[in-house]
Coordinates of C-alpha atoms and ligand atoms in Angstrom, one line a residue:
X1 CA 27.1 6.2 12.6
X2 CA 24.7 6.2 9.6
X3 CA 21.9 4.0 8.3
X4 CA 20.2 3.4 5.0
X5 CA 16.9 1.6 4.4
X6 CA 15.9 0.1 1.1
X7 CA 12.1 -0.4 1.1
X8 CA 10.4 -2.7 -1.3
X9 CA 6.7 -3.5 -1.6
X10 CA 3.6 -1.9 -0.1
X11 CA 2.8 0.7 2.6
X12 CA 3.1 -2.0 5.3
X13 CA 6.8 -2.0 4.6
X14 CA 6.9 1.7 4.4
X15 CA 5.3 1.8 7.9
X16 CA 7.8 -0.8 9.2
X17 CA 10.6 1.3 7.8
X18 CA 9.4 4.2 9.9
X19 CA 9.7 2.0 13.0
X20 CA 13.2 0.8 12.0
X21 CA 14.3 4.4 11.4
X22 CA 12.8 5.4 14.7
X23 CA 14.8 2.6 16.5
X24 CA 18.0 3.6 14.7
X25 CA 17.7 7.3 15.4
X26 CA 17.0 6.5 19.1
X27 CA 20.2 4.5 19.1
X28 CA 22.1 7.6 17.8
X29 CA 22.3 6.7 14.1
X30 CA 21.6 9.4 11.4
X31 CA 20.3 8.9 7.9
X32 CA 23.0 8.2 5.3
X33 CA 22.8 9.9 1.9
X34 CA 24.5 7.1 0.1
X35 CA 25.2 3.4 0.5
X36 CA 29.0 4.1 0.7
X37 CA 28.4 6.4 3.7
X38 CA 26.2 3.9 5.6
X39 CA 27.2 1.7 8.6
X40 CA 23.9 -0.2 8.6
X41 CA 21.9 -1.1 5.5
X42 CA 18.6 -2.8 5.8
X43 CA 16.5 -4.3 3.0
X44 CA 12.8 -4.4 3.9
X45 CA 11.7 -7.0 1.4
X46 CA 8.5 -7.9 -0.4
X47 CA 7.4 -11.3 -1.9
X48 CA 4.0 -10.6 -3.3
X49 CA 5.2 -11.3 -6.9
X50 CA 8.3 -12.9 -8.3
X51 CA 9.5 -9.6 -9.7
X52 CA 9.6 -8.1 -6.2
X53 CA 11.8 -10.9 -5.0
X54 CA 14.2 -10.8 -7.9
X55 CA 14.8 -7.1 -7.2
X56 CA 15.8 -7.9 -3.6
X57 CA 18.1 -10.7 -4.7
X58 CA 19.7 -8.3 -7.2
X59 CA 20.3 -5.8 -4.5
X60 CA 21.8 -8.2 -2.0
X61 CA 24.2 -9.4 -4.7
X62 CA 25.1 -5.8 -5.6
X63 CA 25.9 -5.0 -1.9
X64 CA 28.5 -7.7 -1.8
X65 CA 31.2 -5.4 -3.1
X66 CA 30.5 -2.7 -0.5
X67 CA 30.7 -5.3 2.3
X68 CA 34.1 -6.4 0.9
X69 CA 35.3 -2.8 1.0
X70 CA 33.9 -2.1 4.4
X71 CA 33.7 -5.2 6.5
X72 CA 32.2 -3.3 9.5
X73 CA 29.1 -2.6 7.5
X74 CA 26.0 -4.3 9.0
X75 CA 23.9 -5.7 6.1
X76 CA 20.4 -6.8 7.2
X77 CA 17.4 -8.3 5.4
X78 CA 13.9 -8.2 6.9
X79 CA 10.3 -7.9 5.8
X80 CA 8.0 -10.3 4.1
X81 CA 10.5 -12.5 2.2
X82 CA 12.3 -13.7 5.4
X83 CA 9.0 -15.0 6.8
X84 CA 9.2 -17.9 4.3
X85 CA 11.4 -20.6 5.7
X86 CA 12.8 -21.7 2.4
X87 CA 13.6 -18.2 1.4
X88 CA 15.3 -17.3 4.7
X89 CA 17.3 -20.5 4.4
X90 CA 18.4 -19.6 0.9
X91 CA 19.5 -16.2 2.0
X92 CA 21.5 -17.7 4.8
X93 CA 23.4 -20.1 2.6
X94 CA 23.6 -18.1 -0.7
X95 CA 24.7 -14.8 0.9
X96 CA 27.0 -15.7 3.8
X97 CA 28.0 -12.1 4.1
X98 CA 24.7 -11.0 5.6
X99 CA 24.8 -9.9 9.2
X100 CA 21.2 -9.9 10.1
X101 CA 18.0 -11.7 9.0
X102 CA 14.8 -11.1 10.9
X103 CA 11.1 -11.3 10.2
X104 CA 8.1 -9.0 10.1
X105 CA 7.1 -9.9 13.7
X106 CA 10.6 -9.1 15.2
X107 CA 10.5 -5.3 14.9
X108 CA 10.2 -4.6 18.7
X109 CA 13.4 -6.6 19.2
X110 CA 15.4 -4.8 16.5
X111 CA 17.8 -2.8 18.8
X112 CA 18.9 -6.1 20.5
X113 CA 19.3 -7.9 17.2
X114 CA 21.5 -5.1 15.8
X115 CA 23.6 -5.0 18.9
X116 CA 24.1 -8.7 18.8
X117 CA 25.2 -8.6 15.1
X118 CA 27.6 -5.8 15.9
X119 CA 29.1 -7.5 18.9
X120 CA 29.3 -11.0 17.6
X121 CA 30.4 -10.3 14.0
X122 CA 28.3 -13.3 13.0
X123 CA 25.0 -13.8 11.4
X124 CA 22.0 -13.1 13.7
X125 CA 19.0 -14.9 12.5
X126 CA 15.6 -14.5 14.2
X127 CA 12.3 -15.0 12.5
X128 CA 9.2 -15.3 14.7
X129 CA 6.5 -17.4 13.0
X130 CA 3.6 -15.4 14.5
X131 CA 3.2 -12.0 16.1
X132 CA 2.9 -11.7 19.8
X133 CA -0.2 -9.4 19.7
X134 CA 0.0 -5.7 18.9
X135 CA 2.9 -3.8 20.3
X136 CA 2.2 -0.1 20.8
X137 CA 4.6 2.8 21.4
X138 CA 7.4 1.7 19.2
X139 CA 9.7 4.7 18.1
X140 CA 8.8 6.0 14.7
X141 CA 10.4 8.4 12.3
X142 CA 7.9 9.8 9.9
X143 CA 8.6 11.1 6.4
X144 CA 7.1 14.5 5.7
X145 CA 4.9 16.9 7.5
X146 CA 1.7 16.8 5.5
X147 CA 0.6 13.3 4.8
X148 CA 1.1 10.2 6.9
X149 CA -0.2 6.7 7.3
X150 CA -1.4 5.0 10.4
X151 CA -1.7 1.3 10.7
X152 CA -5.0 0.3 12.1
X153 CA -4.6 -3.5 11.8
X154 CA -1.9 -6.0 10.9
X155 CA -2.1 -9.3 9.0
X156 CA -4.8 -10.9 6.9
X157 CA -7.1 -13.9 7.4
X158 CA -8.5 -14.0 3.8
X159 CA -6.2 -16.5 2.1
X160 CA -7.0 -15.5 -1.4
X161 CA -5.5 -18.6 -3.2
X162 CA -2.8 -16.6 -5.1
X163 CA -1.6 -14.5 -2.2
X164 CA 1.4 -14.9 0.1
X165 CA 0.5 -12.1 2.4
X166 CA -1.4 -14.1 5.1
X167 CA 1.6 -16.4 5.4
X168 CA 4.1 -13.6 5.9
X169 CA 2.1 -11.1 7.8
X170 CA 0.3 -13.4 10.2
X171 CA -3.3 -13.4 11.5
X172 CA -5.5 -10.2 11.7
X173 CA -4.7 -8.1 14.7
X174 CA -6.5 -4.8 15.2
X175 CA -5.2 -1.9 17.2
X176 CA -7.4 -0.5 20.0
X177 CA -9.4 2.4 18.7
X178 CA -8.2 4.8 21.4
X179 CA -4.6 4.1 20.4
X180 CA -5.4 5.0 16.8
X181 CA -7.4 8.1 17.6
X182 CA -4.6 9.3 20.0
X183 CA -1.9 8.8 17.4
X184 CA -3.9 10.7 14.7
X185 CA -4.8 13.5 17.1
X186 CA -1.1 13.9 17.9
X187 CA -0.1 13.9 14.2
X188 CA -2.7 16.6 13.5
X189 CA -1.3 18.7 16.3
X190 CA 2.1 18.3 14.6
X191 CA 0.7 19.7 11.3
X192 CA -0.2 16.6 9.3
X193 CA -3.4 17.2 7.3
X194 CA -4.0 13.9 5.6
X195 CA -4.0 10.4 7.1
X196 CA -4.2 7.1 5.3
X197 CA -5.4 4.2 7.5
X198 CA -3.6 1.0 6.7
X199 CA -4.6 -2.6 6.8
X200 CA -4.7 -5.5 4.3
X201 CA -8.5 -5.6 4.7
X202 CA -9.6 -2.6 6.7
X203 CA -13.2 -3.7 6.5
X204 CA -12.6 -6.4 9.0
X205 CA -11.2 -4.0 11.5
X206 CA -12.3 -4.7 15.1
X207 CA -13.5 -8.2 14.5
X208 CA -10.8 -9.7 16.7
X209 CA -11.3 -7.1 19.5
X210 CA -13.6 -7.8 22.4
X211 CA -15.2 -4.4 22.2
X212 CA -18.0 -3.2 20.0
X213 CA -16.2 -1.4 17.1
X214 CA -16.0 -1.8 13.4
X215 CA -14.4 0.1 10.6
X216 CA -17.4 2.4 10.0
X217 CA -17.5 3.4 13.7
X218 CA -13.7 3.9 13.7
X219 CA -14.1 6.2 10.8
X220 CA -16.8 8.1 12.6
X221 CA -14.4 8.6 15.6
X222 CA -11.5 9.7 13.5
X223 CA -13.8 12.1 11.6
X224 CA -14.4 14.0 14.8
X225 CA -10.7 14.9 15.2
X226 CA -10.4 18.6 15.0
X227 CA -8.1 19.9 12.2
X228 CA -7.8 16.7 10.2
X229 CA -8.7 17.5 6.6
X230 CA -8.5 14.2 4.8
X231 CA -8.8 10.6 5.7
X232 CA -8.0 7.8 3.2
X233 CA -7.7 4.1 3.8
X234 CA -6.4 1.0 2.1
X235 CA -7.2 -1.7 1.4
X236 CA -10.9 -2.4 1.4
X237 CA -12.0 -5.9 0.5
X238 CA -15.3 -6.0 -1.5
X239 CA -16.6 -9.0 0.4
X240 CA -16.7 -7.2 3.7
X241 CA -17.6 -3.8 2.2
X242 CA -21.1 -2.8 3.3
X243 CA -23.6 -0.2 2.1
X244 CA -23.6 1.1 5.7
X245 CA -19.9 1.9 5.2
X246 CA -20.7 3.9 2.0
X247 CA -23.2 5.9 4.0
X248 CA -20.8 6.5 6.9
X249 CA -18.2 7.7 4.4
X250 CA -20.8 10.0 2.6
X251 CA -21.9 11.5 5.9
X252 CA -18.4 12.1 7.2
X253 CA -16.6 15.4 6.5
X254 CA -13.0 14.3 6.1
X255 CA -13.2 10.8 4.6
X256 CA -12.3 11.3 1.0
X257 CA -14.6 10.4 -1.9
X258 CA -12.1 7.8 -3.1
X259 CA -12.8 4.1 -3.2
X260 CA -10.1 1.6 -3.9
X261 CA -11.9 -1.7 -4.2
X262 CA -9.6 -4.4 -5.6
X263 CA -11.8 -6.7 -7.7
X264 CA -9.0 -8.9 -9.2
X265 CA -11.2 -10.3 -12.0
X266 CA -14.5 -9.8 -13.7
X267 CA -15.2 -13.5 -14.1
X268 CA -17.2 -15.3 -11.4
X269 CA -15.2 -18.5 -12.2
X270 CA -12.0 -16.8 -11.4
X271 CA -13.3 -15.0 -8.3
X272 CA -14.4 -18.4 -7.0
X273 CA -11.0 -20.0 -7.8
X274 CA -9.3 -17.0 -6.1
X275 CA -11.4 -17.5 -3.0
X276 CA -12.5 -13.9 -3.0
X277 CA -15.9 -14.5 -1.5
X278 CA -18.0 -12.2 -3.7
X279 CA -19.4 -12.3 -7.2
X280 CA -19.2 -9.9 -10.1
X281 CA -22.9 -9.0 -9.4
X282 CA -22.3 -8.2 -5.7
X283 CA -19.3 -6.1 -6.6
X284 CA -21.4 -4.2 -9.2
X285 CA -24.1 -3.6 -6.6
X286 CA -21.5 -1.9 -4.4
X287 CA -20.3 0.2 -7.3
X288 CA -24.0 1.2 -7.9
X289 CA -24.4 2.2 -4.3
X290 CA -21.3 4.4 -4.4
X291 CA -22.3 6.1 -7.6
X292 CA -25.8 6.7 -6.2
X293 CA -24.6 8.2 -2.9
X294 CA -21.4 9.9 -4.0
X295 CA -21.6 10.5 -7.8
X296 CA -18.3 12.3 -8.0
X297 CA -16.3 9.7 -6.1
X298 CA -13.4 8.0 -7.8
X299 CA -13.2 4.3 -8.0
X300 CA -10.0 2.4 -8.5
X301 CA -9.0 -1.3 -8.3
X302 CA -6.4 -4.0 -8.6
X303 CA -6.6 -6.7 -11.3
X304 CA -4.7 -10.0 -11.7
X305 CA -4.6 -11.4 -15.3
X306 CA -3.6 -14.9 -16.1
X307 CA -4.7 -16.7 -12.9
X308 CA -4.4 -20.5 -13.6
X309 CA -7.2 -21.7 -15.8
X310 CA -8.3 -18.2 -17.0
X311 CA -9.9 -18.6 -20.4
X312 CA -10.3 -15.9 -23.0
X313 CA -13.9 -15.6 -22.0
X314 CA -12.9 -15.1 -18.3
X315 CA -10.5 -12.4 -19.4
X316 CA -13.2 -10.8 -21.6
X317 CA -15.4 -10.7 -18.5
X318 CA -12.7 -8.6 -16.8
X319 CA -12.5 -6.2 -19.8
X320 CA -16.3 -5.8 -19.8
X321 CA -16.2 -5.1 -16.0
X322 CA -13.7 -2.2 -16.7
X323 CA -16.2 -0.7 -19.2
X324 CA -19.1 -1.2 -16.9
X325 CA -17.5 0.3 -13.8
X326 CA -15.5 2.9 -15.6
X327 CA -12.6 2.9 -13.2
X328 CA -10.6 6.1 -12.5
X329 CA -7.5 4.0 -12.3
X330 CA -6.3 0.4 -11.8
X331 CA -3.2 -1.4 -10.8
X332 CA -2.8 -4.3 -13.2
X333 CA -0.7 -7.4 -12.4
X334 CA 0.3 -10.5 -14.2
X335 CA -0.3 -13.6 -12.1
X336 CA 2.8 -14.7 -10.3
X337 CA 2.9 -18.2 -8.7
X338 CA 3.9 -18.0 -5.1
X339 CA 5.3 -21.2 -3.5
X340 CA 3.1 -22.3 -0.6
X341 CA -0.2 -20.8 -1.9
X342 CA -2.9 -23.1 -3.3
X343 CA -3.0 -21.5 -6.7
X344 CA 0.7 -22.3 -7.3
X345 CA -0.2 -26.0 -7.3
X346 CA -3.0 -25.7 -9.9
X347 CA -2.7 -27.1 -13.4
X348 CA -3.4 -24.9 -16.3
X349 CA -0.8 -22.3 -15.5
X350 CA -0.7 -19.8 -18.4
X351 CA 2.4 -19.0 -20.3
X352 CA 4.2 -15.7 -19.7
X353 CA 3.4 -14.8 -23.3
X354 CA -0.4 -15.3 -22.8
X355 CA -0.3 -13.3 -19.6
X356 CA 1.6 -10.4 -21.0
X357 CA -0.7 -10.2 -24.0
X358 CA -3.7 -10.0 -21.8
X359 CA -2.0 -7.5 -19.5
X360 CA -1.4 -5.3 -22.5
X361 CA -5.1 -5.4 -23.5
X362 CA -6.2 -4.7 -20.0
X363 CA -3.9 -1.7 -19.6
X364 CA -5.3 -0.3 -22.8
X365 CA -8.9 -0.7 -21.5
X366 CA -8.1 0.9 -18.2
X367 CA -6.2 3.8 -19.7
X368 CA -9.2 4.6 -21.9
X369 CA -11.6 4.7 -18.9
X370 CA -9.1 6.7 -16.8
X371 CA -9.1 9.4 -19.5
X372 CA -12.9 9.3 -19.9
X373 CA -13.4 9.7 -16.2
X374 CA -11.2 12.8 -16.2
X375 CA -13.0 14.5 -19.1
X376 CA -15.9 16.0 -17.1
X377 CA -13.5 17.6 -14.7
X378 CA -12.6 20.2 -17.4
X379 CA -13.5 23.7 -16.0
X380 CA -14.4 22.3 -12.6
X381 CA -13.0 23.9 -9.4
X382 CA -11.5 21.2 -7.2
X383 CA -9.9 21.3 -3.8
X384 CA -6.2 20.4 -3.9
X385 CA -3.9 19.7 -1.0
X386 CA -0.6 21.2 -2.2
X387 CA 2.4 18.8 -1.8
X388 CA 5.3 20.7 -3.3
X389 CA 6.9 21.7 -6.6
X390 CA 6.0 19.5 -9.6
X391 CA 8.7 17.0 -10.4
X392 CA 8.3 17.3 -14.1
X393 CA 8.0 21.1 -14.2
X394 CA 9.4 22.8 -11.1
X395 CA 7.7 26.1 -12.1
X396 CA 4.4 24.5 -11.1
X397 CA 3.0 23.2 -7.9
X398 CA 1.6 19.8 -7.5
X399 CA -1.1 18.2 -5.2
X400 CA -4.0 15.9 -5.1
X401 CA -7.8 16.3 -5.1
X402 CA -9.9 14.5 -2.6
X403 CA -10.5 11.9 -5.3
X404 CA -6.7 11.4 -5.4
X405 CA -6.1 12.9 -8.8
X406 CA -2.8 14.5 -9.4
X407 CA -3.1 18.3 -10.3
X408 CA -0.3 20.6 -11.5
X409 CA -0.9 24.4 -11.4
X410 CA 1.1 27.7 -11.2
X411 CA 1.3 29.1 -7.7
X412 CA 3.6 30.5 -5.0
X413 CA 5.7 28.3 -2.8
X414 CA 3.8 29.5 0.2
X415 CA 0.8 27.4 -0.9
X416 CA 2.7 24.2 -0.1
X417 CA 0.9 22.4 2.7
X418 CA -2.4 24.3 2.1
X419 CA -5.7 23.5 0.6
X420 CA -6.3 25.5 -2.5
X421 CA -9.2 25.6 -5.0
X422 CA -7.9 25.0 -8.5
X423 CA -9.8 25.4 -11.7
X424 CA -9.0 22.6 -14.1
X425 CA -8.0 24.0 -17.5
X426 CA -6.7 20.8 -19.2
X427 CA -7.4 17.1 -18.5
X428 CA -4.9 14.4 -19.4
X429 CA -4.9 10.7 -18.5
X430 CA -2.5 10.7 -15.5
X431 CA -2.8 14.3 -14.3
X432 CA -4.9 17.4 -14.5
X433 CA -3.6 21.0 -15.2
X434 CA -5.2 24.0 -13.6
X435 CA -5.0 27.5 -12.2
X436 CA -5.5 28.8 -8.7
X437 CA -9.2 29.8 -8.2
X438 CA -9.3 31.1 -4.6
X439 CA -7.4 31.9 -1.4
X440 CA -5.8 28.9 0.4
X441 CA -7.5 27.5 3.4
Ligands
SAH501 N1 -4.9 -6.7 0.8 C1 -5.0 -6.1 -0.4 C2 -3.9 -6.4 -1.5 C3 -2.5 -6.6 -1.1 S1 -1.5 -7.2 -2.3 C4 -6.3 -6.6 -1.0 O1 -6.8 -7.7 -0.8 O2 -6.8 -5.9 -1.8 C5 -1.8 -6.0 -3.6 C6 -2.2 -6.6 -4.9 O3 -1.2 -7.4 -5.4 C7 -3.5 -7.4 -4.8 O4 -4.7 -6.7 -4.8 C8 -3.3 -8.3 -6.1 O5 -3.9 -7.6 -7.2 C9 -1.8 -8.3 -6.3 N2 -1.3 -9.7 -6.0 C10 -1.3 -10.3 -4.9 N3 -0.7 -11.6 -5.1 C11 -0.4 -11.7 -6.4 C12 0.2 -12.7 -7.2 N4 0.5 -13.9 -6.7 N5 0.4 -12.4 -8.5 C13 0.0 -11.2 -9.0 N6 -0.6 -10.3 -8.3 C14 -0.8 -10.5 -7.0
SF4_502 FE1 -3.8 -11.1 -0.1 FE2 -6.4 -11.5 -0.2 FE3 -5.3 -10.8 2.1 FE4 -5.4 -9.1 0.2 S1 -7.2 -10.0 1.2 S2 -3.6 -9.5 1.4 S3 -5.1 -10.3 -1.7 S4 -5.0 -12.7 1.0
F3S503 FE1 4.8 -7.2 -0.3 FE2 4.6 -7.8 2.2 FE3 3.3 -5.7 1.3 S1 4.6 -9.2 0.5 S2 2.9 -6.2 -0.9 S3 5.4 -5.9 1.4 S4 2.6 -7.1 2.9

């Protein structure tokens, strides 16, 4: 028996996919190489923007033919979309050939749900509205042997006015620090060298626990793990980001000099309407602190353009923020109204045309600073964790710097999985080209 997982959305879903794969392998299923070969296909869905949802609907529609050809195929939908009552209902009625619909909080129960769907031949529909605490020790099948992510907390309490995530991922729940440290220690023993800590807002880690721990002290504990080369984390909310955290990162050995600090907008009016809980000035003070303590650190962000009521002046405040911070990179999104969020009910929604015009201008501004930030790297020697052959040019190897920049260089296959010093010979916007400048370590 074989399974196939289609993962949409963010790393939370990727991490959930590892648990589902873990369950399936434990039940004796093997990974399928194609949809035709699969006995179980699961779509792990995302609803953060309309585009993500349309892709999922497209895929469910496409799989109808396969289900016709192979009626024993179990077709399941889970993930963030199914946590919205109206969406789950729409799936049930519009796609009667689905076998399984379950929510983000139902993962521990997956083997029972699958068995039920198989035995009954009817739709099994279970969506828990809220999580029942944190469940440890679920089976998990991880991807590769070099980099992995470890969830440190689930859910989000922030309720940014545009965002659906708190409604579909539940309240913040932190894992116990010893469970996190044990998991990472075990991964390092198995050869993983880089760990990304996951949470929607890692800076509020520990607030819901009855012990004295916060994100900075968790990082300090993880930094002590022998053999772990690189720690990354995402995502950090600027409101709860502290100067103490910058100091903790600077004094740790393995936490990378990379800050992903989603700002969303450069306009105080928009930040207020978005319920972000910080001002442009506060954000800039954090950036100053980072530049002061770690001048070579990279800073990246997320932006939303075209939030309801965004004026040309608000948007220009965003453009001027890009110039002021000089981001290494940024994810740029056009605002997408999500049913059930406060912003979806606001007047002054912008037209798609206005939004895409601003998106274009923003991308242009970000691309310029991305290139500018790479320029001083010319001739520098940077430590690269080698991931494998370059996709574009298989004669080269590819890897990332501690600041998360992509580097391509000529080298032997044996360097894969190692840390190598690379001298940068050419800088481009999206990647750097270099040559090996020392023995691997
Ligand atoms: N928890 C993370 C972000 C999770 S969603 C944080 O707060 O930083 C990832 C990104 O998607 C957000 O940072 C935001 O830029 C974008 N996003 C979320 N909801 C959106 C919406 N309704 N329309 C457009 N972009 C959105
Ligand atoms: Fe969404 Fe805001 Fe929570 Fe991020 S912090 S997941 S943007 S509500
Ligand atoms: Fe999407 Fe859910 Fe992540 S809505 S962005 S997959 S938390």
